[in-house]
Short mmCIF file of C-alpha atoms and ligand atoms in Angstrom, two decimals:
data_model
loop_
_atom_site.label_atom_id
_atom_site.label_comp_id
_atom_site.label_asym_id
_atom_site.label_seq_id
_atom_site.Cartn_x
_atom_site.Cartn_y
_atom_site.Cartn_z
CA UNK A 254 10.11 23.19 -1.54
CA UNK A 255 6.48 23.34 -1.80
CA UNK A 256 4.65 19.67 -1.82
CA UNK A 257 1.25 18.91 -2.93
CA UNK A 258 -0.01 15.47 -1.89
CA UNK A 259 -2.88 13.95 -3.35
CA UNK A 260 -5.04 11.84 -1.75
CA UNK A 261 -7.34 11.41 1.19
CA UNK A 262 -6.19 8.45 3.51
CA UNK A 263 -4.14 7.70 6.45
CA UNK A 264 -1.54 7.03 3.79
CA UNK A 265 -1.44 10.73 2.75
CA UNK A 266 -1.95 11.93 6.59
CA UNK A 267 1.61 9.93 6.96
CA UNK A 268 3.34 11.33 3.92
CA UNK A 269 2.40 15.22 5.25
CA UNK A 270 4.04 14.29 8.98
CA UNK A 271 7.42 12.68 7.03
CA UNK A 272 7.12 15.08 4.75
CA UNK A 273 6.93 18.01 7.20
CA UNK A 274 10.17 17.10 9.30
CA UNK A 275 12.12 17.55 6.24
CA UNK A 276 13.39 21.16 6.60
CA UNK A 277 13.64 22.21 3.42
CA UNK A 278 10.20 21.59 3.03
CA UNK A 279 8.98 24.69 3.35
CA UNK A 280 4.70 24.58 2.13
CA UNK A 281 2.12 21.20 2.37
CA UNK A 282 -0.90 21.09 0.79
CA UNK A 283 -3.34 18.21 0.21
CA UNK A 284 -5.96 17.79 -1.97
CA UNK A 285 -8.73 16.51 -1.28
CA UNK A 286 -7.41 15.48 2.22
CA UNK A 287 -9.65 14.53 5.51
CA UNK A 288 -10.27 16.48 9.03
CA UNK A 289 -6.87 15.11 10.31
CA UNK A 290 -4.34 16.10 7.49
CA UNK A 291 -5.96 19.51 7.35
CA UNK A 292 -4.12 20.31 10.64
CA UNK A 293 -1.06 19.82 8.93
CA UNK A 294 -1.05 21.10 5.65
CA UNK A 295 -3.55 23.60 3.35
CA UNK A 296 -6.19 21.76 2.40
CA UNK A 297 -7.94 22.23 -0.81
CA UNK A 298 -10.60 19.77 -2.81
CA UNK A 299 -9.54 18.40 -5.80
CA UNK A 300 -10.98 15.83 -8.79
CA UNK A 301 -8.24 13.48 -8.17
CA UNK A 302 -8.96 11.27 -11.44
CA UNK A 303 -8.14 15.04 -13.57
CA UNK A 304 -4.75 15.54 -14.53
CA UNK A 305 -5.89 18.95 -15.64
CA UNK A 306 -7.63 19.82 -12.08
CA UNK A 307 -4.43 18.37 -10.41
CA UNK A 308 -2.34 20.35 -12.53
CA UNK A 309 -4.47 23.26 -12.31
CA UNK A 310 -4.44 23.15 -8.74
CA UNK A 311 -0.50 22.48 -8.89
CA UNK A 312 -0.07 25.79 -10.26
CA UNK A 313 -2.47 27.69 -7.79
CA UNK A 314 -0.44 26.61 -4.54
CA UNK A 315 2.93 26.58 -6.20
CA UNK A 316 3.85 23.40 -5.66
CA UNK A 317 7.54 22.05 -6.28
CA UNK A 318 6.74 18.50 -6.39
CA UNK A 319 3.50 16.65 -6.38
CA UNK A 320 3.21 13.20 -4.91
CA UNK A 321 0.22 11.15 -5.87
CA UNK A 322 -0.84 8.83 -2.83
CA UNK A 323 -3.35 6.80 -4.75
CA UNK A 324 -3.76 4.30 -7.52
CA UNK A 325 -6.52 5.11 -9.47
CA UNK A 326 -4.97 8.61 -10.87
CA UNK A 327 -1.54 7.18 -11.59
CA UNK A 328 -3.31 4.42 -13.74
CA UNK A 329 -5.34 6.91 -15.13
CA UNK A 330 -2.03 9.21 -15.81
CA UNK A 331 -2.48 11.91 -13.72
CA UNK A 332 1.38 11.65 -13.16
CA UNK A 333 2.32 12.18 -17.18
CA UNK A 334 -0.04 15.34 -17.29
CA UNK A 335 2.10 16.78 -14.05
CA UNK A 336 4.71 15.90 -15.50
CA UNK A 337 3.99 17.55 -18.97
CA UNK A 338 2.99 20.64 -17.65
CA UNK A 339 6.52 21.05 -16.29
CA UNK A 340 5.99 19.85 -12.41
CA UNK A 341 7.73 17.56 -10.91
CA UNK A 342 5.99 14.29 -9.89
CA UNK A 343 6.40 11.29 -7.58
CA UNK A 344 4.43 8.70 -9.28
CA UNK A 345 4.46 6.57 -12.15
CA UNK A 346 3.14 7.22 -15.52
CA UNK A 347 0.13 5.34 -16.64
CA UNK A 348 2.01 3.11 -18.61
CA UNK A 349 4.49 2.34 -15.67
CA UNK A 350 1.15 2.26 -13.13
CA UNK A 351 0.04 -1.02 -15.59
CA UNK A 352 2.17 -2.98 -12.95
CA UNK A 353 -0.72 -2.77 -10.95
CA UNK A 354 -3.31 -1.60 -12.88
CA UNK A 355 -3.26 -5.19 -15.17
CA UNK A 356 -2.17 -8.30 -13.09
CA UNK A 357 -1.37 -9.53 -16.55
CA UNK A 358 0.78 -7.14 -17.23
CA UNK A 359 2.97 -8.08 -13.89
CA UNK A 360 3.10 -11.24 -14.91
CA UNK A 361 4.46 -10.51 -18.25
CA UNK A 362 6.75 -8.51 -16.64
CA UNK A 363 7.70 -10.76 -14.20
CA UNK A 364 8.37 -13.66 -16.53
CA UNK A 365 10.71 -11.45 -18.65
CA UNK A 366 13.00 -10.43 -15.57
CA UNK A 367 12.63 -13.89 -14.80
CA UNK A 368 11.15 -13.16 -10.79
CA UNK A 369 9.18 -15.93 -8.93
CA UNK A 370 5.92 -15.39 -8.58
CA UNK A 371 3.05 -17.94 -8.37
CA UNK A 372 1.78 -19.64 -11.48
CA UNK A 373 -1.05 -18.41 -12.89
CA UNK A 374 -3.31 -18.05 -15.78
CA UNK A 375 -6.09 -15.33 -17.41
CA UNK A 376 -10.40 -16.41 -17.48
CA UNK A 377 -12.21 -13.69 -19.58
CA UNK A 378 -14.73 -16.23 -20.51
CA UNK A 379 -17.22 -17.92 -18.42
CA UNK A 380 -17.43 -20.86 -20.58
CA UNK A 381 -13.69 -21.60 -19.94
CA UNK A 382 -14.19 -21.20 -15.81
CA UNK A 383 -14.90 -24.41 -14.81
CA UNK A 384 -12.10 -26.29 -16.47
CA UNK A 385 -9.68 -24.03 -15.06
CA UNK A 386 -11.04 -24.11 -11.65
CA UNK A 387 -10.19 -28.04 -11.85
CA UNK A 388 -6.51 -26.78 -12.57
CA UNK A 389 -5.93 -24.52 -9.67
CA UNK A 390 -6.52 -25.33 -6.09
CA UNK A 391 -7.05 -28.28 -4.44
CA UNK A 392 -6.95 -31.47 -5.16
CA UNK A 393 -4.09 -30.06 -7.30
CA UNK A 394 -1.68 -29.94 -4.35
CA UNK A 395 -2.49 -26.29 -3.37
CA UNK A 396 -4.59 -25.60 0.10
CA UNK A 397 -7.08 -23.31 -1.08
CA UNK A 398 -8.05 -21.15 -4.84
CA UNK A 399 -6.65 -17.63 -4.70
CA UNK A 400 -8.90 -15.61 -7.52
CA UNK A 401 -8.04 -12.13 -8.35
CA UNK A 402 -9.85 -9.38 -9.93
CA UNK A 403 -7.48 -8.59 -13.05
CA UNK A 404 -8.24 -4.65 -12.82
CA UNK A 405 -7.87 -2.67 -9.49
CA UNK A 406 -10.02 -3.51 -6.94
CA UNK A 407 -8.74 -1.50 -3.93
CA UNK A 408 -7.55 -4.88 -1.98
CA UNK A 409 -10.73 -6.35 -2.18
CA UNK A 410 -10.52 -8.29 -5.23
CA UNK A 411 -9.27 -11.31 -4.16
CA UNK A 412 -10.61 -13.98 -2.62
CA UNK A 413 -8.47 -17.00 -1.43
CA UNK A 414 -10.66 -20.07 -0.03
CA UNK A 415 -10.25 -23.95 -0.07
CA UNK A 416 -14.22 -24.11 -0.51
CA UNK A 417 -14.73 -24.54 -4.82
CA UNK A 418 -18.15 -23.06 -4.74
CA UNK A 419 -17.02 -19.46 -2.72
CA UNK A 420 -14.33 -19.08 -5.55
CA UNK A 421 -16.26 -20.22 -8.29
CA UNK A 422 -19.14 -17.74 -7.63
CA UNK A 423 -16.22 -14.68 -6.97
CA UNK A 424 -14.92 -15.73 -10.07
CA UNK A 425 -18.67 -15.59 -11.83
CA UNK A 426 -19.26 -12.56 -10.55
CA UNK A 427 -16.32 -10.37 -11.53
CA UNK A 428 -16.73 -12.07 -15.09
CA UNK A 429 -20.26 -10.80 -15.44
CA UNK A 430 -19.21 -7.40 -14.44
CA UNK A 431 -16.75 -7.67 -17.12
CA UNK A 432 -13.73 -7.93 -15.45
CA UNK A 433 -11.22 -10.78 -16.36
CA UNK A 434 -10.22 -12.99 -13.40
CA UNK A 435 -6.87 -14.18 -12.55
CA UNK A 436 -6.59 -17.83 -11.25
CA UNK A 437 -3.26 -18.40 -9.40
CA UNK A 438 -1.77 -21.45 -7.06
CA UNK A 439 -1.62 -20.30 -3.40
CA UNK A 440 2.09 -19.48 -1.89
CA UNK A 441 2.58 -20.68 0.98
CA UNK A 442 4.99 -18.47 3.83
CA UNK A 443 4.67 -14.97 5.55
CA UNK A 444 4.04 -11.92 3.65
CA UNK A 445 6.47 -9.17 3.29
CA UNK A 446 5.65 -6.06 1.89
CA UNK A 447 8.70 -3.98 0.56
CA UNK A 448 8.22 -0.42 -0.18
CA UNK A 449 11.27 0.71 -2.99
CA UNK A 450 11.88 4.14 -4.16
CA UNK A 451 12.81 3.62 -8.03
CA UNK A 452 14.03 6.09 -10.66
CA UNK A 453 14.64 4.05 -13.97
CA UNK A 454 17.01 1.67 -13.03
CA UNK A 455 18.04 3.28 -9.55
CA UNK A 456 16.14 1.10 -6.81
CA UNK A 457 16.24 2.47 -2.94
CA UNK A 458 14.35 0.26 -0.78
CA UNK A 459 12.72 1.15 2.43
CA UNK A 460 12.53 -0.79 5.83
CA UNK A 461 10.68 -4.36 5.18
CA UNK A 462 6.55 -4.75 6.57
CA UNK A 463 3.73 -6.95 6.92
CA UNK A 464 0.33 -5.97 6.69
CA UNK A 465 -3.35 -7.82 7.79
CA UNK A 466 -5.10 -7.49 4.82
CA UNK A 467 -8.15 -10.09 6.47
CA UNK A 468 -10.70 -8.60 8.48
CA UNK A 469 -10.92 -11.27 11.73
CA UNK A 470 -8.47 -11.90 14.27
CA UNK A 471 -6.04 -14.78 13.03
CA UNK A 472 -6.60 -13.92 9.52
CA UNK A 473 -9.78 -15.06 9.31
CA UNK A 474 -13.56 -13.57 7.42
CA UNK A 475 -13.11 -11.52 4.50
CA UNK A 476 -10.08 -9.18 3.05
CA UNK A 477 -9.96 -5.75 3.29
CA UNK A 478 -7.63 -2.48 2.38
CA UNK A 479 -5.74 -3.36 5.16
CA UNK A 480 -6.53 -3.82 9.42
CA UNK A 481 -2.90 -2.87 10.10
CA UNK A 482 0.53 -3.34 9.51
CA UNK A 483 4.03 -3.13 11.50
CA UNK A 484 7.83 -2.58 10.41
CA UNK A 485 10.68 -3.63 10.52
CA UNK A 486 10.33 -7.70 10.33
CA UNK A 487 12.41 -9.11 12.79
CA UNK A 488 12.23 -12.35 11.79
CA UNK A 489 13.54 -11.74 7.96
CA UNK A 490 17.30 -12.11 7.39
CA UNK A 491 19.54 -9.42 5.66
CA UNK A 492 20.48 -12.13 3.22
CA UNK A 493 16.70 -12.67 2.19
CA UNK A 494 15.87 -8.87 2.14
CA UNK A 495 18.87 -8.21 -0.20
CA UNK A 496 17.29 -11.02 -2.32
CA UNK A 497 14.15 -9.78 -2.68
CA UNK A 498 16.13 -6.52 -3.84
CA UNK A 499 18.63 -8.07 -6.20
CA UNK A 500 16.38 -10.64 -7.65
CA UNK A 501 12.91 -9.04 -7.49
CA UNK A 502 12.87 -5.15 -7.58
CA UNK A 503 15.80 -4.21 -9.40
CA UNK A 504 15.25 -6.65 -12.40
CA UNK A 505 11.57 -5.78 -12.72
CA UNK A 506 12.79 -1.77 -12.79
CA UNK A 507 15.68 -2.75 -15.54
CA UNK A 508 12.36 -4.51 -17.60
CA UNK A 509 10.52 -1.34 -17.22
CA UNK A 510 13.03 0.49 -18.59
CA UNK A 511 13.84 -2.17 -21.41
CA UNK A 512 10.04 -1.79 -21.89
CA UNK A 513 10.26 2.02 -22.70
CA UNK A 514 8.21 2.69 -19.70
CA UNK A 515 10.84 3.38 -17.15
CA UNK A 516 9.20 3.27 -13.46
CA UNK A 517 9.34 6.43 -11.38
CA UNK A 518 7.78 6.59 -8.10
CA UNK A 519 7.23 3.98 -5.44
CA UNK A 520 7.14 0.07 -6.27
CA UNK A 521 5.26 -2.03 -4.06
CA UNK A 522 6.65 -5.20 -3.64
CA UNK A 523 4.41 -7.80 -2.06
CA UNK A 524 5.86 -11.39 -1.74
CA UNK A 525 5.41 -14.31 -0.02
CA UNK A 526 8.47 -15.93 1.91
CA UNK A 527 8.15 -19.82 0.86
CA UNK A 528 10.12 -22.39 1.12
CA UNK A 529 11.95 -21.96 -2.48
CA UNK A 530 12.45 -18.51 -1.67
CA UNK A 531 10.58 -15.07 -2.25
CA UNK A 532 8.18 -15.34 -4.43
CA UNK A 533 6.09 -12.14 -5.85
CA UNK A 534 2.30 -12.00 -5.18
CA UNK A 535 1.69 -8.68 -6.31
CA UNK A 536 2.74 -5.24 -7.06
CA UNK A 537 1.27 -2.12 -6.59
CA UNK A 538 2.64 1.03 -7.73
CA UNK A 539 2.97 3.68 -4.62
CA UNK A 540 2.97 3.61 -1.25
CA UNK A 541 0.72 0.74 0.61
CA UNK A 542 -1.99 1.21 3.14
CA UNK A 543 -1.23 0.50 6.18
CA UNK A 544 1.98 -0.45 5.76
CA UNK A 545 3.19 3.23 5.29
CA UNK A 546 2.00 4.51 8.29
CA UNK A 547 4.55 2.30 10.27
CA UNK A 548 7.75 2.52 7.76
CA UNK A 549 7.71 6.17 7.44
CA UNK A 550 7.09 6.28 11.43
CA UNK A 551 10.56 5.41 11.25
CA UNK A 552 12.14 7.34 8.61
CA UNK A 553 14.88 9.55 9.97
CA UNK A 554 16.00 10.61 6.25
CA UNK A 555 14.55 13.89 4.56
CA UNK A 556 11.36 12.53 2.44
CA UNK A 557 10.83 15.72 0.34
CA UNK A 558 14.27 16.06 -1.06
CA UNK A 559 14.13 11.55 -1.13
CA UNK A 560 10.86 11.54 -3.49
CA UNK A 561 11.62 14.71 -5.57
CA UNK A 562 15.06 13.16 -6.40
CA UNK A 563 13.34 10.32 -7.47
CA UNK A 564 10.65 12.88 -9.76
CA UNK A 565 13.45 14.72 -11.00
CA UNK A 566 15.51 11.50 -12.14
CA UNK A 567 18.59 11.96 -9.22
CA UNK A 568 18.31 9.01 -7.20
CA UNK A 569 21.33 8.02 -7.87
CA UNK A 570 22.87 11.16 -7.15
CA UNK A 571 21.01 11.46 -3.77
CA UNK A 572 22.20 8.18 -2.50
CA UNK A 573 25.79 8.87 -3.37
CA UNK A 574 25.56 12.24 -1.91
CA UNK A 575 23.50 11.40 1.52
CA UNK A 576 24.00 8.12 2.10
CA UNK A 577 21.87 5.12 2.66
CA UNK A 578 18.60 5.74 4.31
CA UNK A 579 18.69 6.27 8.24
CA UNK A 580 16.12 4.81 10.64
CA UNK A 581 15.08 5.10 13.79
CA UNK A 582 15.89 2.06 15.77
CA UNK A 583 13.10 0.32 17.35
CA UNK A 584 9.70 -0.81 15.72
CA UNK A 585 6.39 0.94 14.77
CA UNK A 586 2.52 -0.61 14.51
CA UNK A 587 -0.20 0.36 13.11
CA UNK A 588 -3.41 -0.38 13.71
CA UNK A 589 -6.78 0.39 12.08
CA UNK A 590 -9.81 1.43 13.37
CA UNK A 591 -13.02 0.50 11.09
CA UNK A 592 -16.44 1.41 10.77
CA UNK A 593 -19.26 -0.87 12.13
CA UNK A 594 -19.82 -3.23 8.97
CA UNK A 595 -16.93 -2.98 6.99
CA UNK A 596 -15.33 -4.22 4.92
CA UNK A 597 -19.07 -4.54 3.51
CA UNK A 598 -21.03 -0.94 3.33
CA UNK A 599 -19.45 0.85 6.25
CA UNK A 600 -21.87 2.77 8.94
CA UNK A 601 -20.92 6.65 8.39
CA UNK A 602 -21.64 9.97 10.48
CA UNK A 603 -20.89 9.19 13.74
CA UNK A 604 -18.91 11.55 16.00
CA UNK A 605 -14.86 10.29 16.84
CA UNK A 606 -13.93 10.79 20.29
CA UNK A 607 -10.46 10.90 20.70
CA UNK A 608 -9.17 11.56 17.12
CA UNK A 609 -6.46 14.19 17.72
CA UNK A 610 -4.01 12.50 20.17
CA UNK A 611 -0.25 11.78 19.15
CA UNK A 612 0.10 8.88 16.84
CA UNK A 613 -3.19 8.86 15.28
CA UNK A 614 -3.38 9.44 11.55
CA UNK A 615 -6.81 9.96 9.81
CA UNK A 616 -8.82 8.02 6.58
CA UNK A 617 -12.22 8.32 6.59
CA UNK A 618 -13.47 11.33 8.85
CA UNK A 619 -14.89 14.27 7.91
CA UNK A 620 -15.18 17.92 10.27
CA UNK A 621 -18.68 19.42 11.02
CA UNK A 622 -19.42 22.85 11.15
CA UNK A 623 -19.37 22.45 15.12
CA UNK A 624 -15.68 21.33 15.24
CA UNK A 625 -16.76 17.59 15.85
CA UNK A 626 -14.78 14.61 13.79
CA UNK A 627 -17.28 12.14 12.00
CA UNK A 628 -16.39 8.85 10.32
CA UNK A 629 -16.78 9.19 6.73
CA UNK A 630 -15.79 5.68 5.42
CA UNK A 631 -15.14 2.51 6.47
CA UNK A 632 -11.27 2.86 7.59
CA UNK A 633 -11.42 5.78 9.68
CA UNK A 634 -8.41 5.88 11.68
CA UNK A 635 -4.78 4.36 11.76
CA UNK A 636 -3.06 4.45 14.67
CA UNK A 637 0.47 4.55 14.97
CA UNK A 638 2.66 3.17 18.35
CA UNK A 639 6.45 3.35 18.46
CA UNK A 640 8.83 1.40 20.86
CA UNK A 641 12.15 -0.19 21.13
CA UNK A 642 10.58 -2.70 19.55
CA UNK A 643 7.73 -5.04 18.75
CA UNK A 644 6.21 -5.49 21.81
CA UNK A 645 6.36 -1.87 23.11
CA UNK A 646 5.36 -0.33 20.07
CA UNK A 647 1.88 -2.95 20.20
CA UNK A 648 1.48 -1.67 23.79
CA UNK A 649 1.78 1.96 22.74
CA UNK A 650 -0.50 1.61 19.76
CA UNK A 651 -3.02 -0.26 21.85
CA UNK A 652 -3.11 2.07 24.57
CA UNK A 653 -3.89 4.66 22.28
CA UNK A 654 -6.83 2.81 20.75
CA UNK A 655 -8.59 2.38 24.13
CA UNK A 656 -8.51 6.42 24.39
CA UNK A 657 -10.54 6.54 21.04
CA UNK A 658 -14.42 6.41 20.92
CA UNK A 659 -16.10 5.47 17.45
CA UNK A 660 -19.79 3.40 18.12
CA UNK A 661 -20.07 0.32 16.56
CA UNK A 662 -15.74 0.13 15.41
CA UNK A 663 -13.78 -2.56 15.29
CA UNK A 664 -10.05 -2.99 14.95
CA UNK A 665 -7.69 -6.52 15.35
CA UNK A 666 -6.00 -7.26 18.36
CA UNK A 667 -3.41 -9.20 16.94
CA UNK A 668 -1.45 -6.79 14.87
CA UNK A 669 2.07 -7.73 14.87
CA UNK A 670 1.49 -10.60 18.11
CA UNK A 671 2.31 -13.32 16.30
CA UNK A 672 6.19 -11.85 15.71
CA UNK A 673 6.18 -10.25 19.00
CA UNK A 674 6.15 -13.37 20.12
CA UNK A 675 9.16 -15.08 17.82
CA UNK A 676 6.66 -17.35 16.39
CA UNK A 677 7.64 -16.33 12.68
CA UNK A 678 10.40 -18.31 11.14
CA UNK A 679 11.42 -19.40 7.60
N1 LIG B 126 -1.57 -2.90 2.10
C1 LIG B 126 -2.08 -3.28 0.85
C2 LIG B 126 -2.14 -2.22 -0.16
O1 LIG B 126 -1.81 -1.08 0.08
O2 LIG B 126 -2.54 -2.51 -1.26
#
């Protein structure tokens, strides 16, 4: 099987390596890719909002299955005009990708399948902002505002602060750039973030992780696509991971379907544990960033054949045939390494020392003619450690970092510490 993967992030640079110890896949390409994942696959640029360039380019490299990495095409429907041209896709269609592409549209969804999530409520006009400031956040009994861009925002849409004036002007400011802004009460617990492969009705979920979505050690300064992530969670119980299954991802799938736009491709699930229980904060439909880079570190099961079941509608079949999913045992981390500056305007162009050892996965780099690796963007690098479990795979994914030379980088120190050191509970 040949597989195209679209995309350009550390994301993508971990689907190729998963993808690639699956032996009967048998070609990887990426398009448009970065200077890491063309080691490992043929790399070829791409317009990656076209569903007639990716299909286009489909056809050149003969690919079997395409997987979309990204957001932005599948809500555009990149996936349908695959599909339509008689390739199969991993990825939703652009109805399907509404789950994320309309925060609105979750929560319709939501409230249908009947899933907890936190209460909430639409401002697309200014005049209206004020009043409904007064009924979210404090003194209302929540800790702090959470305002969310309604559209997609690439993580950085939302803004959760107990200070009225830093969410009132967020709030001002996507509404004069025309985008509506969801108000919603804060949920209180640790964040899971549950990965499931879904085929209509069929739901396969992957091992359980928690990303850093802040910037700062401690979860502090402002949010970004991600600072790092690790899997599995050792502090969440079978029993509540078979909830969030049973009573979050499998209803919202059957609604899809009920809908007439059936969900194929990955389902994001990102909750909050509180005390009443999981409750959804958002979804997202494919794979997360960083998150993936640690689950699919892990992933002793044959992607390829896994995600083209899933694009050719035999989940099911799959499952019953190969079992459930097999893991290694042990834990992975993942940590990433920014550019000076972001998550504001990142610096760009400077040489990467240190880019090609084992376990680091590329984002925003770039090769020069000379052979050197230069940032490009404002994640560059995700680094992946592996161990027996939480606390060796931080010291392998740390020890890696020190070998790597970016000026000016940052990355968190804290990734995964605060469950390395059983300090998580429900
Ligand atoms: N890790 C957050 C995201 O992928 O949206």
């Amino acid at each position: 099987m040949r597989v195209l993967v679209i995309g350009s992030g550390a994301r993508e640079h971990a689907l190729l390596l998963a993808l690639g110890r699956d032996p009967q896949v048998t070609g990887l390409i990426v398009a448009p890719g970065n200077a890491g994942t063309a080691r490992v696959a043929e790399q070829h640029d791409v317009d990656i909002t076209s569903g007639d360039a990716v299909v286009a380019l489909a056809r050149e490299v003969r690919a079997d299955l395409v997987v979309i990495g990204p957001e932005v095409p599948l809500v555009l429907g990149v996936a349908d005009a695959v599909r339509a041209a008689g390739i199969a896709c991993f990825g939703p269609s652009k109805d399907a990708a509404q789950i994320e592409g309309s925060k609105a549209f979750a929560k319709e969804v939501m409230a249908a399948a009947g899933v907890r999530t936190a209460a909430s409520e639409i401002i697309d006009n200014p005049a209206n902002l004020d009043a409904a400031l007064e009924r979210f956040g404090p003194p209302a009994g929540d800790p702090a505002w959470v305002v969310k861009d309604d559209q997609l925002a690439a993580g950085k849409g939302v803004v959760v602060t107990a200070d009225r004036d830093v969410a009132r002007a967020h709030a001002a400011g996507l509404l004069e750039s025309g985008h509506p802004v969801l108000l919603e009460s804060f949920l209180d617990g640790p964040e899971v973030s549950l990965f499931c492969v879904v085929d209509g009705e069929t739901v396969v979920p992957l091992l359980p992780a928690q990303d850093f979505k802040r910037v700062g050690e401690g979860d502090t300064g402002p949010n970004t696509g991600g600072m790092g992530a690790y899997a599995p969670l050792p502090w969440l119980s079978d029993d509540v991971y078979r909830q969030i299954v049973t009573q979050v991802a499998e209803p919202v799938a059957a609604e899809m379907v009920r809908r007439g736009s059936p969900f194929s491709g990955l389902l994001y699930v990102g909750l909050a544990i509180t005390s009443k229980g999981p409750a959804v904060v958002e979804f997202n439909c494919r794979f997360g960033d960083p998150e993936t880079q640690a689950v699919l570190a892990l992933l002793e099961s044959p992607l390829g054949q896994l995600l083209h079941a899933a694009a050719t509608g035999t989940l099911a079949d799959f499952i019953a045939d190969s079992g459930e999913l097999r893991w290694s045992d042990g834990a992975a981390v993942t940590v990433v390494l920014a550019a000076e500056n972001y998550p504001g305007r990142p610096r760009v162009g400077d040489v990467v020392v240190g880019s090609e050892a084992e376990g680091v996965l590329h984002a925003g780099t770039a090769r020069r003619d000379d052979g050197s690796v230069v940032s490009s963007g404002g994640r560059v690098l995700s680094v992946v450690g592996t161990g027996a479990d939480l606390p060796a795979a931080r010291a392998q994914v740390y020890e890696i970092l020190r070998s790597i030379k970016l000026p000016g980088s940052h990355f968190r120190s804290d990734i995964g510490l605060v469950a390395a050191e059983g300090k998580i509970s429900l």
